Amino acid sequence: MKEPTVLPTYQAKDFKSDLKPIWCPGCGDFGVVQAIYRALAAIGRAPHDIAFVSGIGCSSRIPGYTTAYGFNSVHGRALPIAQGIKLANPDLLVLVAGGDGDGFSIGGGHVPHAIRRNLDLTYIVMDNQIYGLTKGQLSPTSPKGLHTVTSGLGSLEEPVNPLLYTLAYGAGFVAQGTPADMAGLAEIIEEAIRFPGFAFVNVQSPCVTFGEDDQQVKAHRAAMKPLKSIGHDQTSRIAAMDLAQQYGQSLHTGVFYRNPAPAPTYDAQVRERQQAMAEKAVPRERILDMFVQK
Amino acid sequence: MEKTRKIDFKTLGLRDALDLAMLIEEEAMDRYGEFADSMELHHTPAAAKFFRFMKGIEQLHEAKLRGRREELYPNVPRVVTREMIYDIEAPETHEPRVHMTARDALKISLGAEVKAFEFFDAALKQVKDPGVGGLFEELRNEELEHQELVKKMIAKLPPDDAGDIADYEDPPVMQ
Ligand SMILES: Cc1ncc(C[n+]2csc(CCOP(=O)(O)OP(=O)(O)O)c2C)c(N)n1
Ligand code: SF4
C-alpha cells in the first residue's frame, strides 16, 4: 500500500457517541448509523463542525448516537429546523434524518420547499414502510394491501414514492441505499454530503419488529440491483425518474441523479447578498441618521 | 458485497496485513460489545452473556496480533483504517433479535467465523507477499478452529425453552 502523506484526522469511531442505542436488536437503523460514522470519517470534518437534526421516530434517535451537535426535534419538523441552523451558521455541515412517516407524512409539506430553496443539506430518510416508534401503523410508504394495526383489512392507498417525489421537485442529488450493502451505503452518504446543495438519500432500513419479511436485509441482498451494474446515467433526471418509478417493485441502489452543474445554494446566495449589503451599509454610528428627519 | 475498500491484496505487505488483521478483530470486538449492550437493555441475558464472552475473545486475538506487530514494526504508524473494512469477522448489525436464546447467539457467532474464513480464503488467492500469505493462512485456519469450538459449545447447550413472545409485548407508547 502507498504511504499516505497525511493520516486521516477522524475515524468512524470518533463519531460514535456514548449513548447506547435502544433500537430493537437487528433494526436496520444500526447499519445506517454505522454508515454515517464512516461517511463522516471520510469527509474529515470535526464533530463540532457538524449539526445533526431529526424529527421524531425510532430513526430520529440517530443524532443521539452520533457525536456532533444534535437536535431530536418535533415530528415532521426536522427540515425547517435544519434550514434555520444552516442559515444561522452556514459553516456547519448539516445532516437531517428521520423516518418515512416523519418526512413524507406529517413533514411531507416541508420537502418541496427545502428542495426548491436548495440549502446545502443532506437529508437521510430511513424508509421502513411503517410507523416503528408508535408500534406498527400504516406509513406513507407502506405498500398497498399491507395489513397493520391501522389497516386490519389491508391498506387501500398507493404509497408515496420518495425517489420520484424528490426528483420531481428538482433535488440536485437523489440516491437510495440499504444496510444490506454497508460499503455502498457509506459511499452514497459520503457522496450526498459532498454534493453542494440539497441531497436526498432514501435508505431502505428494515424494521425487524413490524416490517414484512420481504423488507428485511436478507431479502434486500437477494433483490438489490446496484445502478452501477446496469450502466445508469446519473446525470439524466429523466433516466432517474424512469427508474424511480420502480420504487416498491425493484430495489435499485446507488445514485439515481446528480446534477452535473449544481445550482447555487440558498445559503451561498444569502451570504453574497449579506456581503453586498454590508458594503453599502452605513457605519454603525450613523444608523440613526436614516430615521432622523433633517 | 464488498468487504474492503481501497485495499489491494496483490500489493499488500506484512505490516499492513497485520494492521488489517488487528482492525478485523477490533471491529468484531466492538460489534460483540454493542450486541451485548443491546441484549442487556432488552432483557435478553443469556445472549448478552455470550456476546460479552465473544468480545473478550476478540480482544485477546487483537492483543496477540498487536504484540506481534509491535515487535516487528515498533513505532511505525498505521496506514490501514477501520473505514476500509466492512463486517469481516464482526457479525452483521441486522442479525440479533430481542429475546433470542444463547443458541441463536452462538449461531450468529458461527456464521461470523465462517464469513471470516471465507474472507481470508478469498484474499489468499490474490496475495503475493509470502509473509502475508503465511499470516492469512494462519488466520484462516484459526477461523476453522473457532468454528469447531462454537459448534462444540452449541452441542453442549440444554434444549431451548419454548417461551411465549407475547409475555414480553409492551403496549403502544406515546412520544
Ligand atoms: C405532532 C405529532 N404527531 C404524532 C406523533 C406520534 N408519532 C411519533 S413517531 C410517529 C411516526 C413514526 O414513524 P416514522 O417517522 O416513519 O419513524 P420510525 O419510527 O418508523 O423510524 C408518530 C406518528 C408525534 N410524536 N407528534
Ligand atoms: S420498532 Fe422497528 S424501526 Fe423501531 S427500533 Fe424497532 S425495529 Fe427499528
Coordinates of C-alpha atoms in Angstrom, one line a residue, chain A:
Chain A
M1 CA 0.0 0.0 0.0
K2 CA 1.1 3.5 -0.7
E3 CA 2.0 5.6 2.3
P4 CA -0.5 8.5 2.6
T5 CA 1.2 11.9 3.2
V6 CA -1.5 12.8 5.8
L7 CA -3.2 10.2 8.1
P8 CA -7.0 10.6 8.4
T9 CA -7.9 13.1 11.1
Y10 CA -11.1 11.4 12.2
Q11 CA -12.1 7.7 12.3
A12 CA -15.6 6.3 12.3
K13 CA -15.5 5.6 16.0
D14 CA -14.9 9.3 16.7
F15 CA -18.5 9.9 15.7
K16 CA -20.0 7.1 17.8
S17 CA -21.5 8.7 20.9
D18 CA -21.6 7.2 24.4
L19 CA -25.3 6.8 24.3
K20 CA -26.3 3.1 23.8
P21 CA -29.0 2.7 21.1
I22 CA -32.3 1.5 22.3
W23 CA -33.4 0.3 18.9
C24 CA -34.8 -3.2 18.7
P25 CA -31.9 -5.6 18.2
G26 CA -31.4 -6.2 14.5
C27 CA -33.1 -2.9 13.4
G28 CA -31.9 -1.6 10.1
D29 CA -31.1 1.8 11.7
F30 CA -28.0 0.2 13.4
G31 CA -26.5 -0.3 9.9
V32 CA -27.4 3.3 8.8
V33 CA -25.7 4.9 11.8
Q34 CA -22.5 2.8 11.1
A35 CA -22.6 4.0 7.5
I36 CA -23.0 7.6 8.7
Y37 CA -20.0 7.3 11.0
R38 CA -17.9 6.0 8.1
A39 CA -19.1 8.7 5.7
L40 CA -18.3 11.4 8.3
A41 CA -14.8 10.0 8.9
A42 CA -14.2 10.1 5.1
I43 CA -15.4 13.7 5.0
G44 CA -13.0 14.6 7.8
R45 CA -14.9 17.5 9.4
A46 CA -14.6 17.7 13.2
P47 CA -17.7 16.7 15.3
H48 CA -18.1 20.3 16.5
D49 CA -18.4 21.4 12.8
I50 CA -21.5 19.1 12.3
A51 CA -25.1 19.6 13.3
F52 CA -27.4 16.6 13.0
V53 CA -31.2 17.3 13.1
S54 CA -34.1 14.8 13.3
G55 CA -37.8 14.7 13.9
I56 CA -39.5 12.0 16.0
G57 CA -39.5 8.3 15.4
C58 CA -37.2 5.4 16.0
S59 CA -34.9 6.5 13.2
S60 CA -35.0 10.1 14.6
R61 CA -33.0 8.9 17.6
I62 CA -29.9 8.8 15.3
P63 CA -28.4 12.2 16.3
G64 CA -28.2 11.0 19.9
Y65 CA -26.0 8.1 18.8
T66 CA -23.7 10.4 16.8
T67 CA -21.0 12.7 18.2
A68 CA -21.9 16.1 16.7
Y69 CA -24.3 18.9 17.7
G70 CA -27.7 17.1 17.8
F71 CA -31.4 18.1 17.8
N72 CA -34.0 15.4 18.1
S73 CA -36.8 17.9 17.4
V74 CA -40.5 17.7 16.7
H75 CA -42.3 15.1 14.5
G76 CA -42.1 16.2 10.9
R77 CA -40.2 19.4 11.5
A78 CA -36.6 18.4 11.1
L79 CA -36.2 20.2 7.7
P80 CA -37.3 23.7 8.8
I81 CA -35.1 23.5 11.9
A82 CA -32.1 22.3 9.8
Q83 CA -32.6 25.1 7.3
G84 CA -32.6 27.6 10.2
I85 CA -29.4 26.2 11.6
K86 CA -27.7 26.2 8.2
L87 CA -28.7 29.8 7.6
A88 CA -27.6 30.9 11.0
N89 CA -24.2 29.2 10.7
P90 CA -23.5 28.3 7.1
D91 CA -20.1 26.9 8.0
L92 CA -21.7 23.9 9.8
L93 CA -22.1 20.6 7.9
V94 CA -25.8 20.0 8.5
L95 CA -27.3 16.5 8.3
V96 CA -31.1 15.8 8.6
A97 CA -32.6 12.4 9.3
G98 CA -35.8 10.7 10.1
G99 CA -38.4 8.1 9.2
D100 CA -40.7 7.9 6.1
G101 CA -43.5 9.0 8.3
D102 CA -41.6 12.0 9.6
G103 CA -40.5 13.0 6.2
F104 CA -43.4 12.1 3.8
S105 CA -46.4 12.2 6.1
I106 CA -46.5 14.9 8.7
G107 CA -43.4 16.6 7.3
G108 CA -44.1 16.0 3.6
G109 CA -45.0 19.6 3.0
H110 CA -41.6 20.8 4.0
V111 CA -39.7 18.6 1.5
P112 CA -40.6 20.6 -1.7
H113 CA -39.7 23.9 -0.1
A114 CA -36.3 22.6 1.2
I115 CA -35.6 21.3 -2.3
R116 CA -36.6 24.5 -4.2
R117 CA -34.7 26.6 -1.7
N118 CA -31.7 24.4 -2.2
L119 CA -29.8 24.8 1.1
D120 CA -26.7 22.7 1.4
L121 CA -28.2 19.9 3.5
T122 CA -28.1 16.1 3.4
Y123 CA -31.4 14.5 4.1
I124 CA -31.4 10.9 5.0
V125 CA -34.7 9.1 5.3
M126 CA -34.8 5.7 6.9
D127 CA -37.7 4.2 4.9
N128 CA -39.1 1.2 6.7
Q129 CA -42.6 1.5 5.2
I130 CA -44.1 1.6 8.7
Y131 CA -44.5 3.8 11.8
G132 CA -42.0 2.0 14.0
L133 CA -41.9 4.1 17.2
T134 CA -45.7 4.0 17.7
K135 CA -45.7 0.3 17.1
G136 CA -46.6 -0.6 13.6
Q137 CA -49.2 1.6 12.0
L138 CA -49.5 2.3 8.3
S139 CA -47.0 4.8 7.0
P140 CA -46.9 6.9 3.7
T141 CA -44.6 4.4 2.1
S142 CA -46.4 1.2 3.2
P143 CA -47.3 -0.9 0.1
K144 CA -51.0 -1.1 -0.9
G145 CA -52.7 -4.1 0.7
L146 CA -50.4 -4.0 3.8
H147 CA -52.1 -5.3 7.0
T148 CA -51.2 -3.3 10.0
V149 CA -52.8 -2.3 13.3
T150 CA -54.5 0.6 11.5
S151 CA -55.3 -1.3 8.3
G152 CA -56.7 -4.6 9.5
L153 CA -58.2 -5.4 6.1
G154 CA -55.2 -4.2 4.1
S155 CA -54.3 -0.7 3.1
L156 CA -56.3 0.8 0.2
E157 CA -53.7 3.5 -0.6
E158 CA -50.9 3.7 -3.0
P159 CA -47.6 4.5 -1.3
V160 CA -45.7 7.8 -1.7
N161 CA -42.6 7.3 -3.9
P162 CA -39.8 9.2 -2.1
L163 CA -37.5 9.0 -5.1
L164 CA -39.9 10.3 -7.6
Y165 CA -41.2 12.9 -5.2
T166 CA -37.7 14.4 -4.6
L167 CA -36.7 14.1 -8.2
A168 CA -39.9 15.7 -9.5
Y169 CA -39.4 18.7 -7.1
G170 CA -35.9 19.2 -8.5
A171 CA -33.5 17.8 -5.9
G172 CA -29.9 18.0 -7.3
F173 CA -28.9 14.7 -5.7
V174 CA -31.1 11.7 -5.2
A175 CA -29.9 8.2 -4.1
Q176 CA -31.0 5.0 -2.5
G177 CA -29.2 2.6 -0.3
T178 CA -29.7 -0.3 2.1
P179 CA -27.7 -1.6 5.1
A180 CA -27.6 -4.9 3.1
D181 CA -24.6 -3.2 1.4
M182 CA -22.7 -1.3 4.0
A183 CA -19.9 -0.2 1.8
G184 CA -22.3 1.0 -0.9
L185 CA -24.4 2.8 1.7
A186 CA -21.4 4.6 3.3
E187 CA -20.3 5.7 -0.1
I188 CA -23.7 7.1 -1.1
I189 CA -24.0 9.1 2.1
E190 CA -20.5 10.4 1.7
E191 CA -21.3 11.5 -1.9
A192 CA -24.5 13.1 -0.7
I193 CA -22.6 15.1 1.9
R194 CA -20.1 16.2 -0.6
F195 CA -22.8 17.4 -3.1
P196 CA -23.1 21.2 -2.9
G197 CA -26.8 21.6 -2.4
F198 CA -29.9 19.7 -1.1
A199 CA -29.1 16.0 -1.3
F200 CA -31.6 13.2 -0.6
V201 CA -30.8 9.7 0.4
N202 CA -33.6 7.1 0.8
V203 CA -32.4 4.2 2.9
Q204 CA -34.4 1.1 2.9
S205 CA -33.9 0.4 6.6
P206 CA -35.8 -2.7 7.7
C207 CA -38.0 -2.6 10.8
V208 CA -37.4 -6.1 12.2
T209 CA -40.3 -5.8 14.6
F210 CA -43.2 -4.6 12.5
G211 CA -41.7 -4.9 9.0
E212 CA -42.5 -7.5 6.3
D213 CA -40.2 -10.5 5.5
D214 CA -39.5 -9.1 2.0
Q215 CA -38.3 -5.9 3.5
Q216 CA -35.5 -7.4 5.6
V217 CA -31.8 -7.3 5.0
K218 CA -31.6 -10.9 3.6
A219 CA -34.4 -10.1 1.1
H220 CA -32.7 -6.9 0.1
R221 CA -29.5 -8.7 -0.5
A222 CA -31.2 -11.1 -2.9
A223 CA -33.2 -8.4 -4.7
M224 CA -30.7 -5.5 -4.9
K225 CA -29.8 -4.1 -8.3
P226 CA -26.9 -1.6 -8.0
L227 CA -27.3 1.2 -10.5
K228 CA -23.6 1.0 -11.3
S229 CA -24.2 -2.5 -12.7
I230 CA -26.9 -1.5 -15.1
G231 CA -25.0 1.4 -16.6
H232 CA -27.4 4.1 -15.4
D233 CA -26.6 7.7 -16.5
Q234 CA -26.8 9.5 -13.2
T235 CA -26.6 12.9 -14.9
S236 CA -30.0 12.4 -16.5
R237 CA -33.0 13.4 -14.4
I238 CA -35.4 11.8 -16.9
A239 CA -33.5 8.4 -16.8
A240 CA -33.5 8.7 -13.0
M241 CA -37.3 9.3 -12.9
D242 CA -37.9 6.5 -15.2
L243 CA -36.0 4.1 -12.9
A244 CA -37.5 5.7 -9.8
Q245 CA -41.0 4.6 -10.9
Q246 CA -39.9 1.0 -10.0
Y247 CA -39.8 2.0 -6.3
G248 CA -41.6 -0.7 -4.3
Q249 CA -41.1 -3.3 -7.1
S250 CA -37.3 -3.2 -7.7
L251 CA -34.6 -2.3 -5.2
H252 CA -32.2 -0.1 -7.2
T253 CA -29.3 1.1 -5.1
G254 CA -26.8 3.9 -5.8
V255 CA -27.1 7.4 -7.1
F256 CA -30.2 8.0 -9.2
Y257 CA -29.4 11.6 -10.1
R258 CA -26.6 14.1 -9.5
N259 CA -26.9 17.5 -11.2
P260 CA -23.8 17.9 -13.2
A261 CA -24.0 21.7 -12.9
P262 CA -25.3 22.2 -9.3
A263 CA -27.3 25.4 -8.9
P264 CA -26.1 28.0 -6.4
T265 CA -27.3 27.2 -2.9
Y266 CA -29.6 29.4 -0.9
D267 CA -27.1 29.8 1.9
A268 CA -24.4 30.9 -0.6
Q269 CA -26.8 33.4 -2.2
V270 CA -27.8 34.8 1.3
R271 CA -24.1 35.2 2.1
E272 CA -23.5 37.0 -1.1
R273 CA -26.4 39.3 -0.5
Q274 CA -25.3 40.0 3.0
Q275 CA -21.8 40.9 1.8
A276 CA -23.2 43.2 -0.9
M277 CA -25.5 44.9 1.6
A278 CA -22.6 45.2 4.1
E279 CA -20.6 47.1 1.5
K280 CA -23.3 49.7 1.1
A281 CA -24.3 49.8 4.7
V282 CA -23.9 53.0 6.7
P283 CA -21.4 52.9 9.5
R284 CA -22.9 51.7 12.8
E285 CA -22.6 55.2 14.4
R286 CA -24.7 56.7 11.6
I287 CA -27.5 54.2 11.6
L288 CA -29.9 56.6 13.5
D289 CA -29.4 59.2 10.7
M290 CA -31.5 57.0 8.4
F291 CA -34.5 57.5 10.7
V292 CA -34.0 61.1 11.7
Q293 CA -35.5 63.8 9.5
K294 CA -33.1 66.5 8.7

